[in-house]
GROMACS .gro file of C-alpha atoms in nm:
model
  393
    1MET     CA    1  -0.761   8.915  -1.921
    2THR     CA    2  -0.691   9.219  -2.136
    3ASP     CA    3  -0.345   9.253  -2.283
    4SER     CA    4  -0.239   9.616  -2.219
    5ARG     CA    5   0.072   9.596  -2.429
    6PRO     CA    6   0.063   9.814  -2.744
    7ALA     CA    7   0.002   9.628  -3.065
    8PRO     CA    8   0.316   9.585  -3.271
    9THR     CA    9   0.362   9.832  -3.554
   10PRO     CA   10   0.299   9.655  -3.884
   11PRO     CA   11   0.603   9.647  -4.108
   12SER     CA   12   0.619   9.901  -4.387
   13PRO     CA   13   0.546   9.758  -4.729
   14ALA     CA   14   0.842   9.684  -4.948
   15PRO     CA   15   0.936   9.974  -5.180
   16ALA     CA   16   0.795   9.793  -5.485
   17ASP     CA   17   0.457   9.753  -5.314
   18ARG     CA   18   0.417  10.111  -5.201
   19PRO     CA   19   0.164  10.328  -5.381
   20VAL     CA   20   0.230  10.671  -5.520
   21TYR     CA   21   0.044  10.926  -5.310
   22VAL     CA   22  -0.116  11.219  -5.488
   23ILE     CA   23  -0.201  11.513  -5.260
   24GLY     CA   24  -0.507  11.703  -5.378
   25ALA     CA   25  -0.821  11.593  -5.566
   26GLY     CA   26  -0.841  11.889  -5.798
   27PRO     CA   27  -0.783  11.860  -6.173
   28GLY     CA   28  -0.407  11.822  -6.139
   29GLY     CA   29  -0.428  11.545  -5.883
   30LEU     CA   30  -0.704  11.357  -6.064
   31ALA     CA   31  -0.520  11.374  -6.396
   32ALA     CA   32  -0.196  11.252  -6.237
   33ALA     CA   33  -0.375  10.960  -6.066
   34TYR     CA   34  -0.534  10.852  -6.394
   35ALA     CA   35  -0.207  10.876  -6.587
   36LEU     CA   36  -0.017  10.680  -6.322
   37ARG     CA   37  -0.271  10.400  -6.331
   38GLU     CA   38  -0.250  10.390  -6.710
   39HIS     CA   39   0.121  10.320  -6.663
   40GLY     CA   40   0.052  10.036  -6.421
   41VAL     CA   41   0.125  10.233  -6.105
   42ARG     CA   42  -0.115  10.233  -5.811
   43ALA     CA   43  -0.201  10.592  -5.717
   44VAL     CA   44  -0.389  10.696  -5.402
   45VAL     CA   45  -0.530  11.048  -5.396
   46LEU     CA   46  -0.545  11.218  -5.055
   47GLU     CA   47  -0.795  11.504  -5.029
   48LYS     CA   48  -0.839  11.723  -4.720
   49SER     CA   49  -1.204  11.809  -4.793
   50ASP     CA   50  -1.494  11.568  -4.819
   51ARG     CA   51  -1.526  11.587  -5.201
   52VAL     CA   52  -1.321  11.627  -5.515
   53ALA     CA   53  -1.284  11.970  -5.677
   54ALA     CA   54  -1.307  12.154  -5.344
   55SER     CA   55  -1.135  12.472  -5.465
   56TRP     CA   56  -1.354  12.491  -5.776
   57ARG     CA   57  -1.667  12.470  -5.563
   58GLY     CA   58  -1.550  12.777  -5.374
   59HIS     CA   59  -1.502  13.007  -5.675
   60TYR     CA   60  -1.747  13.290  -5.746
   61ASP     CA   61  -2.068  13.196  -5.923
   62ARG     CA   62  -2.018  13.368  -6.257
   63LEU     CA   63  -1.676  13.214  -6.323
   64ARG     CA   64  -1.622  13.048  -6.659
   65LEU     CA   65  -1.304  12.900  -6.798
   66HIS     CA   66  -1.104  13.141  -7.009
   67THR     CA   67  -0.977  12.839  -7.199
   68THR     CA   68  -1.178  12.640  -7.448
   69ARG     CA   69  -1.364  12.322  -7.365
   70ARG     CA   70  -1.153  12.123  -7.612
   71LEU     CA   71  -0.818  12.235  -7.466
   72SER     CA   72  -0.931  12.208  -7.105
   73ALA     CA   73  -1.016  11.836  -7.090
   74LEU     CA   74  -0.806  11.605  -6.876
   75PRO     CA   75  -0.658  11.287  -7.026
   76GLY     CA   76  -0.902  11.003  -7.080
   77LEU     CA   77  -1.231  11.194  -7.080
   78ARG     CA   78  -1.367  11.476  -7.294
   79ILE     CA   79  -1.568  11.761  -7.149
   80PRO     CA   80  -1.928  11.726  -7.274
   81ARG     CA   81  -2.016  11.945  -7.570
   82ARG     CA   82  -2.334  12.058  -7.394
   83PHE     CA   83  -2.120  12.253  -7.146
   84GLY     CA   84  -2.042  12.503  -7.420
   85ARG     CA   85  -1.717  12.652  -7.542
   86TRP     CA   86  -1.644  12.845  -7.219
   87VAL     CA   87  -1.727  12.603  -6.939
   88ALA     CA   88  -1.903  12.740  -6.629
   89ARG     CA   89  -1.775  12.676  -6.278
   90ASP     CA   90  -2.053  12.434  -6.185
   91ASP     CA   91  -1.994  12.236  -6.501
   92VAL     CA   92  -1.621  12.214  -6.425
   93VAL     CA   93  -1.715  12.063  -6.089
   94ARG     CA   94  -1.954  11.817  -6.258
   95TYR     CA   95  -1.684  11.719  -6.503
   96LEU     CA   96  -1.427  11.656  -6.228
   97GLU     CA   97  -1.677  11.448  -6.031
   98LYS     CA   98  -1.752  11.245  -6.342
   99TYR     CA   99  -1.381  11.211  -6.417
  100ALA     CA  100  -1.310  11.055  -6.077
  101GLU     CA  101  -1.611  10.824  -6.109
  102HIS     CA  102  -1.550  10.726  -6.472
  103HIS     CA  103  -1.191  10.626  -6.409
  104GLU     CA  104  -1.269  10.469  -6.069
  105LEU     CA  105  -0.983  10.658  -5.907
  106GLU     CA  106  -0.873  10.560  -5.558
  107ILE     CA  107  -0.950  10.871  -5.351
  108VAL     CA  108  -0.941  10.907  -4.972
  109THR     CA  109  -1.116  11.222  -4.847
  110GLY     CA  110  -1.085  11.398  -4.512
  111VAL     CA  111  -0.707  11.352  -4.498
  112THR     CA  112  -0.480  11.654  -4.461
  113VAL     CA  113  -0.111  11.596  -4.523
  114HIS     CA  114   0.095  11.824  -4.299
  115ARG     CA  115   0.452  11.727  -4.383
  116ILE     CA  116   0.646  11.514  -4.630
  117GLU     CA  117   0.977  11.354  -4.531
  118ARG     CA  118   1.214  11.094  -4.669
  119THR     CA  119   1.172  10.748  -4.519
  120GLY     CA  120   1.441  10.639  -4.280
  121ASP     CA  121   1.590  10.398  -4.531
  122GLY     CA  122   1.582  10.659  -4.809
  123THR     CA  123   1.374  10.439  -5.040
  124GLY     CA  124   1.052  10.639  -5.037
  125TRP     CA  125   0.849  10.912  -4.874
  126LEU     CA  126   0.676  10.941  -4.537
  127LEU     CA  127   0.361  11.151  -4.524
  128ARG     CA  128   0.252  11.282  -4.185
  129ALA     CA  129  -0.120  11.341  -4.203
  130SER     CA  130  -0.423  11.425  -3.992
  131GLY     CA  131  -0.536  11.179  -3.727
  132GLY     CA  132  -0.176  11.079  -3.657
  133ARG     CA  133  -0.150  10.894  -3.987
  134GLU     CA  134   0.193  10.807  -4.122
  135LEU     CA  135   0.177  10.690  -4.481
  136THR     CA  136   0.468  10.550  -4.677
  137GLY     CA  137   0.477  10.600  -5.053
  138ALA     CA  138   0.716  10.513  -5.330
  139ALA     CA  139   0.672  10.864  -5.471
  140VAL     CA  140   0.458  11.169  -5.405
  141VAL     CA  141   0.278  11.406  -5.641
  142VAL     CA  142   0.195  11.740  -5.480
  143ALA     CA  143  -0.113  11.889  -5.649
  144THR     CA  144  -0.251  12.115  -5.377
  145GLY     CA  145  -0.326  12.395  -5.618
  146TYR     CA  146  -0.208  12.733  -5.741
  147ASN     CA  147  -0.480  12.921  -5.551
  148HIS     CA  148  -0.413  12.768  -5.211
  149THR     CA  149  -0.384  13.040  -4.948
  150PRO     CA  150  -0.544  13.385  -4.991
  151ARG     CA  151  -0.284  13.662  -4.992
  152VAL     CA  152  -0.366  14.003  -4.845
  153PRO     CA  153  -0.095  14.272  -4.856
  154ASP     CA  154   0.023  14.408  -4.524
  155TRP     CA  155  -0.137  14.749  -4.570
  156PRO     CA  156  -0.082  14.988  -4.278
  157GLY     CA  157  -0.398  15.016  -4.069
  158ARG     CA  158  -0.569  14.716  -4.228
  159GLU     CA  159  -0.604  14.522  -3.904
  160ALA     CA  160  -0.782  14.813  -3.736
  161TYR     CA  161  -1.013  14.881  -4.031
  162GLU     CA  162  -1.372  14.819  -3.922
  163GLY     CA  163  -1.537  14.844  -4.263
  164GLU     CA  164  -1.649  14.541  -4.462
  165PHE     CA  165  -1.342  14.370  -4.606
  166LEU     CA  166  -1.302  14.032  -4.773
  167HIS     CA  167  -1.062  13.851  -4.998
  168ALA     CA  168  -1.190  13.766  -5.346
  169GLY     CA  169  -1.179  13.398  -5.249
  170ALA     CA  170  -1.479  13.461  -5.024
  171HIS     CA  171  -1.682  13.642  -5.293
  172ARG     CA  172  -1.971  13.442  -5.437
  173ASP     CA  173  -2.209  13.679  -5.617
  174ALA     CA  174  -2.310  14.043  -5.643
  175LYS     CA  175  -2.639  14.022  -5.454
  176PRO     CA  176  -2.506  14.150  -5.118
  177TYR     CA  177  -2.366  14.461  -5.291
  178ALA     CA  178  -2.673  14.585  -5.478
  179GLY     CA  179  -2.706  14.959  -5.425
  180ARG     CA  180  -2.370  14.981  -5.245
  181ASP     CA  181  -2.032  15.145  -5.309
  182VAL     CA  182  -1.765  14.878  -5.360
  183LEU     CA  183  -1.388  14.901  -5.409
  184VAL     CA  184  -1.222  14.606  -5.584
  185VAL     CA  185  -0.846  14.594  -5.528
  186GLY     CA  186  -0.641  14.429  -5.801
  187VAL     CA  187  -0.690  14.403  -6.175
  188GLY     CA  188  -0.600  14.046  -6.257
  189ASN     CA  189  -0.860  13.826  -6.420
  190THR     CA  190  -1.039  13.773  -6.089
  191GLY     CA  191  -1.056  14.142  -5.997
  192ALA     CA  192  -1.169  14.240  -6.346
  193GLU     CA  193  -1.444  13.979  -6.352
  194ILE     CA  194  -1.569  14.062  -6.002
  195ALA     CA  195  -1.588  14.431  -6.094
  196VAL     CA  196  -1.806  14.346  -6.395
  197ASP     CA  197  -2.014  14.112  -6.180
  198LEU     CA  198  -2.081  14.395  -5.933
  199VAL     CA  199  -2.186  14.633  -6.211
  200GLU     CA  200  -2.425  14.380  -6.358
  201GLY     CA  201  -2.553  14.294  -6.009
  202GLY     CA  202  -2.664  14.650  -5.938
  203ALA     CA  203  -2.387  14.797  -5.723
  204ALA     CA  204  -2.431  15.174  -5.695
  205ARG     CA  205  -2.063  15.243  -5.754
  206VAL     CA  206  -1.772  15.019  -5.848
  207ARG     CA  207  -1.412  15.134  -5.826
  208LEU     CA  208  -1.113  14.927  -5.930
  209ALA     CA  209  -0.778  14.999  -5.764
  210VAL     CA  210  -0.491  14.940  -6.006
  211ARG     CA  211  -0.120  14.939  -5.918
  212THR     CA  212   0.022  14.805  -6.245
  213VAL     CA  213  -0.169  14.858  -6.568
  214PRO     CA  214  -0.253  14.514  -6.710
  215HIS     CA  215  -0.239  14.383  -7.061
  216ILE     CA  216  -0.595  14.316  -7.176
  217VAL     CA  217  -0.680  14.076  -7.456
  218ARG     CA  218  -1.005  13.963  -7.611
  219ARG     CA  219  -1.103  13.613  -7.505
  220SER     CA  220  -1.190  13.545  -7.868
  221THR     CA  221  -1.145  13.744  -8.188
  222LEU     CA  222  -1.357  13.648  -8.490
  223GLY     CA  223  -1.405  13.307  -8.334
  224TRP     CA  224  -1.032  13.252  -8.270
  225PRO     CA  225  -0.969  13.204  -7.895
  226ALA     CA  226  -0.679  13.385  -7.734
  227GLN     CA  227  -0.570  13.050  -7.592
  228TYR     CA  228  -0.495  12.918  -7.940
  229SER     CA  229  -0.259  13.208  -8.002
  230ALA     CA  230  -0.099  13.155  -7.661
  231VAL     CA  231  -0.024  12.792  -7.743
  232LEU     CA  232   0.126  12.885  -8.081
  233VAL     CA  233   0.358  13.160  -7.955
  234ARG     CA  234   0.505  12.988  -7.650
  235ARG     CA  235   0.826  12.895  -7.830
  236LEU     CA  236   0.867  13.218  -8.025
  237PRO     CA  237   1.119  13.488  -7.919
  238VAL     CA  238   0.982  13.708  -7.642
  239ARG     CA  239   1.042  14.030  -7.838
  240LEU     CA  240   0.852  13.900  -8.139
  241VAL     CA  241   0.552  13.801  -7.927
  242ASP     CA  242   0.560  14.140  -7.754
  243LEU     CA  243   0.549  14.309  -8.095
  244LEU     CA  244   0.260  14.094  -8.218
  245ALA     CA  245   0.067  14.155  -7.897
  246ARG     CA  246   0.120  14.530  -7.929
  247GLN     CA  247  -0.041  14.526  -8.270
  248GLN     CA  248  -0.331  14.315  -8.149
  249ALA     CA  249  -0.390  14.552  -7.855
  250ARG     CA  250  -0.488  14.823  -8.103
  251LEU     CA  251  -0.809  14.629  -8.166
  252LEU     CA  252  -0.926  14.735  -7.819
  253PRO     CA  253  -1.042  15.088  -7.732
  254ASP     CA  254  -0.784  15.324  -7.581
  255LEU     CA  255  -0.889  15.367  -7.218
  256SER     CA  256  -0.616  15.613  -7.120
  257GLU     CA  257  -0.866  15.885  -7.034
  258ARG     CA  258  -1.044  15.638  -6.807
  259GLY     CA  259  -0.728  15.549  -6.616
  260LEU     CA  260  -0.626  15.236  -6.808
  261PRO     CA  261  -0.357  15.337  -7.059
  262ARG     CA  262  -0.190  15.076  -7.275
  263PRO     CA  263   0.104  14.923  -7.085
  264ASP     CA  264   0.454  15.036  -7.180
  265THR     CA  265   0.590  14.685  -7.121
  266GLY     CA  266   0.563  14.384  -7.353
  267LEU     CA  267   0.284  14.135  -7.294
  268TYR     CA  268   0.501  13.825  -7.315
  269SER     CA  269   0.780  13.988  -7.118
  270ARG     CA  270   0.529  14.034  -6.838
  271VAL     CA  271   0.405  13.676  -6.875
  272ARG     CA  272   0.760  13.549  -6.825
  273GLN     CA  273   0.759  13.740  -6.496
  274GLY     CA  274   0.437  13.571  -6.388
  275ALA     CA  275   0.177  13.831  -6.493
  276ILE     CA  276  -0.098  13.676  -6.705
  277PRO     CA  277  -0.296  13.916  -6.929
  278VAL     CA  278  -0.656  13.995  -6.843
  279GLN     CA  279  -0.907  13.836  -7.075
  280ASP     CA  280  -1.187  14.080  -7.142
  281VAL     CA  281  -1.528  13.951  -7.033
  282GLY     CA  282  -1.686  14.295  -7.007
  283LEU     CA  283  -1.428  14.510  -6.828
  284VAL     CA  284  -1.333  14.720  -7.130
  285ASP     CA  285  -1.691  14.819  -7.198
  286ALA     CA  286  -1.764  14.882  -6.829
  287VAL     CA  287  -1.463  15.113  -6.797
  288ARG     CA  288  -1.539  15.288  -7.126
  289ARG     CA  289  -1.894  15.361  -7.011
  290GLY     CA  290  -1.782  15.476  -6.668
  291LYS     CA  291  -1.953  15.187  -6.491
  292VAL     CA  292  -1.621  15.082  -6.342
  293GLU     CA  293  -1.401  15.369  -6.220
  294VAL     CA  294  -1.027  15.305  -6.224
  295VAL     CA  295  -0.846  15.453  -5.923
  296ALA     CA  296  -0.493  15.446  -5.784
  297ALA     CA  297  -0.353  15.157  -5.585
  298VAL     CA  298  -0.436  15.112  -5.218
  299GLU     CA  299  -0.164  15.235  -4.983
  300ALA     CA  300  -0.324  15.220  -4.637
  301PHE     CA  301  -0.636  15.215  -4.423
  302GLU     CA  302  -0.686  15.508  -4.188
  303ASP     CA  303  -0.976  15.637  -3.976
  304GLY     CA  304  -1.231  15.426  -4.161
  305ASN     CA  305  -1.103  15.540  -4.500
  306VAL     CA  306  -0.901  15.375  -4.773
  307VAL     CA  307  -0.595  15.580  -4.865
  308LEU     CA  308  -0.488  15.556  -5.230
  309ALA     CA  309  -0.142  15.604  -5.378
  310ASP     CA  310  -0.231  15.946  -5.520
  311GLY     CA  311  -0.338  16.071  -5.175
  312THR     CA  312  -0.710  16.030  -5.233
  313ARG     CA  313  -0.911  15.907  -4.936
  314ILE     CA  314  -1.230  15.714  -5.007
  315ALA     CA  315  -1.489  15.543  -4.786
  316PRO     CA  316  -1.651  15.255  -4.978
  317ASP     CA  317  -1.917  15.039  -4.820
  318ALA     CA  318  -1.711  14.728  -4.891
  319VAL     CA  319  -1.361  14.636  -5.006
  320ILE     CA  320  -1.293  14.317  -5.203
  321ALA     CA  321  -0.923  14.230  -5.227
  322ALA     CA  322  -0.849  14.043  -5.548
  323THR     CA  323  -0.485  14.026  -5.446
  324GLY     CA  324  -0.404  13.668  -5.533
  325TYR     CA  325  -0.288  13.363  -5.346
  326THR     CA  326   0.025  13.197  -5.221
  327ARG     CA  327   0.110  12.835  -5.287
  328GLY     CA  328   0.122  12.746  -4.915
  329LEU     CA  329   0.392  12.480  -4.955
  330GLU     CA  330   0.637  12.590  -4.688
  331GLY     CA  331   0.504  12.371  -4.408
  332LEU     CA  332   0.460  12.072  -4.637
  333VAL     CA  333   0.796  12.063  -4.817
  334GLY     CA  334   0.983  12.381  -4.724
  335HIS     CA  335   1.236  12.188  -4.516
  336LEU     CA  336   1.339  11.984  -4.821
  337GLY     CA  337   1.498  12.275  -5.009
  338VAL     CA  338   1.271  12.230  -5.311
  339LEU     CA  339   1.113  12.578  -5.322
  340ASP     CA  340   1.243  12.901  -5.473
  341GLU     CA  341   1.250  13.241  -5.302
  342ARG     CA  342   0.881  13.294  -5.389
  343GLY     CA  343   0.768  12.964  -5.240
  344ARG     CA  344   0.722  12.789  -5.575
  345PRO     CA  345   0.861  12.444  -5.662
  346VAL     CA  346   1.194  12.465  -5.841
  347VAL     CA  347   1.079  12.200  -6.093
  348ARG     CA  348   0.744  12.064  -6.210
  349GLY     CA  349   0.594  11.793  -6.424
  350GLY     CA  350   0.813  11.491  -6.492
  351ARG     CA  351   1.121  11.641  -6.327
  352THR     CA  352   1.203  11.596  -5.959
  353PRO     CA  353   1.439  11.808  -5.749
  354ALA     CA  354   1.792  11.672  -5.738
  355ARG     CA  355   1.782  11.653  -5.360
  356ALA     CA  356   1.433  11.499  -5.352
  357PRO     CA  357   1.402  11.223  -5.615
  358GLY     CA  358   1.049  11.087  -5.642
  359LEU     CA  359   0.882  11.413  -5.535
  360TYR     CA  360   0.674  11.568  -5.815
  361PHE     CA  361   0.478  11.892  -5.844
  362THR     CA  362   0.197  11.996  -6.074
  363GLY     CA  363  -0.024  12.303  -6.096
  364PHE     CA  364   0.205  12.564  -5.944
  365THR     CA  365   0.250  12.782  -6.250
  366ASN     CA  366  -0.008  12.993  -6.431
  367PRO     CA  367   0.079  12.934  -6.798
  368ILE     CA  368  -0.047  13.159  -7.074
  369SER     CA  369  -0.158  12.849  -7.266
  370GLY     CA  370  -0.407  12.747  -6.996
  371MET     CA  371  -0.377  12.581  -6.656
  372LEU     CA  372  -0.590  12.275  -6.733
  373ARG     CA  373  -0.405  12.205  -7.057
  374GLU     CA  374  -0.072  12.212  -6.875
  375LEU     CA  375  -0.202  11.995  -6.590
  376ALA     CA  376  -0.302  11.733  -6.844
  377ARG     CA  377   0.042  11.743  -7.004
  378ASP     CA  378   0.216  11.731  -6.665
  379ALA     CA  379   0.017  11.422  -6.568
  380GLY     CA  380   0.156  11.223  -6.858
  381ARG     CA  381   0.511  11.338  -6.790
  382ILE     CA  382   0.488  11.247  -6.421
  383ALA     CA  383   0.346  10.904  -6.495
  384LYS     CA  384   0.620  10.827  -6.747
  385ALA     CA  385   0.890  10.941  -6.506
  386VAL     CA  386   0.752  10.728  -6.221
  387ALA     CA  387   0.718  10.423  -6.445
  388ARG     CA  388   1.077  10.464  -6.569
  389SER     CA  389   1.209  10.493  -6.214
  390ARG     CA  390   1.034  10.170  -6.116
  391THR     CA  391   1.179   9.992  -6.415
  392ARG     CA  392   1.529  10.103  -6.317
  393SER     CA  393   1.480   9.991  -5.959
   0.00000   0.00000   0.00000
């Protein structure tokens, strides 16, 4: 006879036996899991895709780190010298795969966490995940990534536009655009690099729509990487760094006649507002030679045309929007009061929000000193904070 009664729900593990759940198997999540284990804390990484480094696999083909190999390694494993000084996307993926394997990290793939809540007894965290899973953790590290959800401005007429349009997150290489007229919207590092990629890939015409003139720096000057300078100046007064950057900018050609004048704002002042300078990997030369045409910002889409801020109407064959990403944290933790007005965590690293002790965030800033370097530093801080909290309890 079959017993139709539901099986009893197994009791939740005692707080001391609960693991720390790390959400996301990118570099931030992997580094945090390793650091936690080094401090004697069991860490379980939950990854929504079927492999680690999912976001890195989706980046465009020509991408290389703008930070050096030496300052981009995660704790506990160096990046191989054979990958070169500026590590290519595929080699970053290989390194992250090796990192997870080398450290034998506990990773569960195919699990999407939808919502994080406090446990009923207030001693931990309840994760509501795909497949009806309810997981109870002593603490949670959210490492879902800075480039989580593609952001496309709400341009008038965009929804009715029938021309080819894609976000930069869907761009892979320049082959589909050979011989075509392409408009790239946005002049951050991604937009600048895609524009150069299109030129080198044989696009007939490449235009770059710019709303705010960026600060442009050389990736390396006489063998000295820009990242080294960024690390050194982080604690200097903003005005002093702005002055130093203004002098350094004179090493680059003046592109005012080509539509890219030198900014009238300070480089570090802009960084403090969240605008990272563009590292030159060919944009300056492409603009100087007229291979990339700088045009006004996009204002609207109308009758199959793109309307620019100066009133110009153009009809490119394709539009690639390098307009950034949002963090996508609202559904996960927005109800906890731990995000600012821009949807970013109010604290990061080893600090937890006052109203949400045991909830940690990493990878939601874009530091001038390099994302991977800061993820590595955050991992150690988080692990120390978790270990201290367990000692106190």
